[in-house]
Amino acid sequence: RSSAASDVYKRQLQMLSDQRRKVYVLNRFQDKSVSEISMSLNISHRTVENHLFASRKEIREFIKQCI
């Protein structure tokens, strides 16, 4: 990953809401399952899935705009 792309990615992570960022980081960088995240943050399984879907979509759309 290039430095510029990495910077764009990090910037977009910071733009996510706190809860979405927590869920995304736990899943993507700490390899936590949806069930593990659900239990650790005390939110429903479906809410975790919704946060993951929305955060991936936001990041993907932001990166498309930067290319």
PDB file of C-alpha atoms in Angstrom:
ATOM      1  CA  ARG A   1       0.000   0.000   0.000  1.00  0.00           C
ATOM      2  CA  SER A   2       1.422   3.362  -0.974  1.00  0.00           C
ATOM      3  CA  SER A   3       1.943   6.083   1.574  1.00  0.00           C
ATOM      4  CA  ALA A   4      -0.638   8.368  -0.053  1.00  0.00           C
ATOM      5  CA  ALA A   5      -3.261   5.605  -0.142  1.00  0.00           C
ATOM      6  CA  SER A   6      -2.484   4.728   3.459  1.00  0.00           C
ATOM      7  CA  ASP A   7      -2.939   8.360   4.486  1.00  0.00           C
ATOM      8  CA  VAL A   8      -6.307   8.540   2.712  1.00  0.00           C
ATOM      9  CA  TYR A   9      -7.400   5.319   4.412  1.00  0.00           C
ATOM     10  CA  LYS A  10      -6.340   6.563   7.864  1.00  0.00           C
ATOM     11  CA  ARG A  11      -8.097   9.878   7.289  1.00  0.00           C
ATOM     12  CA  GLN A  12     -11.328   8.113   6.392  1.00  0.00           C
ATOM     13  CA  LEU A  13     -11.092   5.877   9.466  1.00  0.00           C
ATOM     14  CA  GLN A  14     -10.971   9.014  11.596  1.00  0.00           C
ATOM     15  CA  MET A  15     -14.103  10.323   9.870  1.00  0.00           C
ATOM     16  CA  LEU A  16     -16.191   7.311  10.917  1.00  0.00           C
ATOM     17  CA  SER A  17     -18.368   7.677  13.980  1.00  0.00           C
ATOM     18  CA  ASP A  18     -16.745   6.436  17.196  1.00  0.00           C
ATOM     19  CA  GLN A  19     -18.891   3.325  17.352  1.00  0.00           C
ATOM     20  CA  ARG A  20     -18.353   2.403  13.692  1.00  0.00           C
ATOM     21  CA  ARG A  21     -14.619   2.955  14.029  1.00  0.00           C
ATOM     22  CA  LYS A  22     -14.464   0.720  17.120  1.00  0.00           C
ATOM     23  CA  VAL A  23     -16.364  -2.062  15.377  1.00  0.00           C
ATOM     24  CA  TYR A  24     -14.306  -1.754  12.190  1.00  0.00           C
ATOM     25  CA  VAL A  25     -10.954  -1.722  14.002  1.00  0.00           C
ATOM     26  CA  LEU A  26     -11.887  -4.685  16.183  1.00  0.00           C
ATOM     27  CA  ASN A  27     -12.926  -6.681  13.129  1.00  0.00           C
ATOM     28  CA  ARG A  28     -10.310  -5.586  10.620  1.00  0.00           C
ATOM     29  CA  PHE A  29      -7.176  -5.100  12.712  1.00  0.00           C
ATOM     30  CA  GLN A  30      -7.795  -7.256  15.798  1.00  0.00           C
ATOM     31  CA  ASP A  31      -9.464 -10.145  13.928  1.00  0.00           C
ATOM     32  CA  LYS A  32     -12.492 -10.182  16.233  1.00  0.00           C
ATOM     33  CA  SER A  33     -15.609 -11.952  15.027  1.00  0.00           C
ATOM     34  CA  VAL A  34     -18.997 -10.294  14.878  1.00  0.00           C
ATOM     35  CA  SER A  35     -20.046 -12.313  17.934  1.00  0.00           C
ATOM     36  CA  GLU A  36     -16.951 -11.277  19.903  1.00  0.00           C
ATOM     37  CA  ILE A  37     -17.510  -7.613  19.044  1.00  0.00           C
ATOM     38  CA  SER A  38     -21.175  -7.873  19.944  1.00  0.00           C
ATOM     39  CA  MET A  39     -20.350  -9.257  23.379  1.00  0.00           C
ATOM     40  CA  SER A  40     -17.468  -6.888  24.124  1.00  0.00           C
ATOM     41  CA  LEU A  41     -19.394  -3.730  23.154  1.00  0.00           C
ATOM     42  CA  ASN A  42     -22.733  -5.004  24.466  1.00  0.00           C
ATOM     43  CA  ILE A  43     -24.549  -4.367  21.184  1.00  0.00           C
ATOM     44  CA  SER A  44     -26.578  -6.746  19.023  1.00  0.00           C
ATOM     45  CA  HIS A  45     -25.063  -9.018  16.418  1.00  0.00           C
ATOM     46  CA  ARG A  46     -27.099  -7.237  13.735  1.00  0.00           C
ATOM     47  CA  THR A  47     -25.862  -3.805  14.862  1.00  0.00           C
ATOM     48  CA  VAL A  48     -22.266  -4.982  14.499  1.00  0.00           C
ATOM     49  CA  GLU A  49     -23.025  -6.257  10.998  1.00  0.00           C
ATOM     50  CA  ASN A  50     -24.703  -2.947  10.106  1.00  0.00           C
ATOM     51  CA  HIS A  51     -21.701  -0.948  11.381  1.00  0.00           C
ATOM     52  CA  LEU A  52     -19.286  -3.124   9.393  1.00  0.00           C
ATOM     53  CA  PHE A  53     -21.338  -2.817   6.218  1.00  0.00           C
ATOM     54  CA  ALA A  54     -21.732   0.955   6.563  1.00  0.00           C
ATOM     55  CA  SER A  55     -18.093   1.620   7.473  1.00  0.00           C
ATOM     56  CA  ARG A  56     -16.803  -0.463   4.541  1.00  0.00           C
ATOM     57  CA  LYS A  57     -19.164   1.384   2.210  1.00  0.00           C
ATOM     58  CA  GLU A  58     -18.079   4.803   3.523  1.00  0.00           C
ATOM     59  CA  ILE A  59     -14.395   3.946   3.193  1.00  0.00           C
ATOM     60  CA  ARG A  60     -14.847   2.500  -0.300  1.00  0.00           C
ATOM     61  CA  GLU A  61     -16.787   5.570  -1.515  1.00  0.00           C
ATOM     62  CA  PHE A  62     -14.281   7.989   0.013  1.00  0.00           C
ATOM     63  CA  ILE A  63     -11.347   6.222  -1.639  1.00  0.00           C
ATOM     64  CA  LYS A  64     -13.147   6.197  -5.018  1.00  0.00           C
ATOM     65  CA  GLN A  65     -13.497   9.985  -4.770  1.00  0.00           C
ATOM     66  CA  CYS A  66      -9.786  10.364  -4.091  1.00  0.00           C
ATOM     67  CA  ILE A  67      -8.672   8.301  -7.089  1.00  0.00           C
TER      68      ILE A  67
END
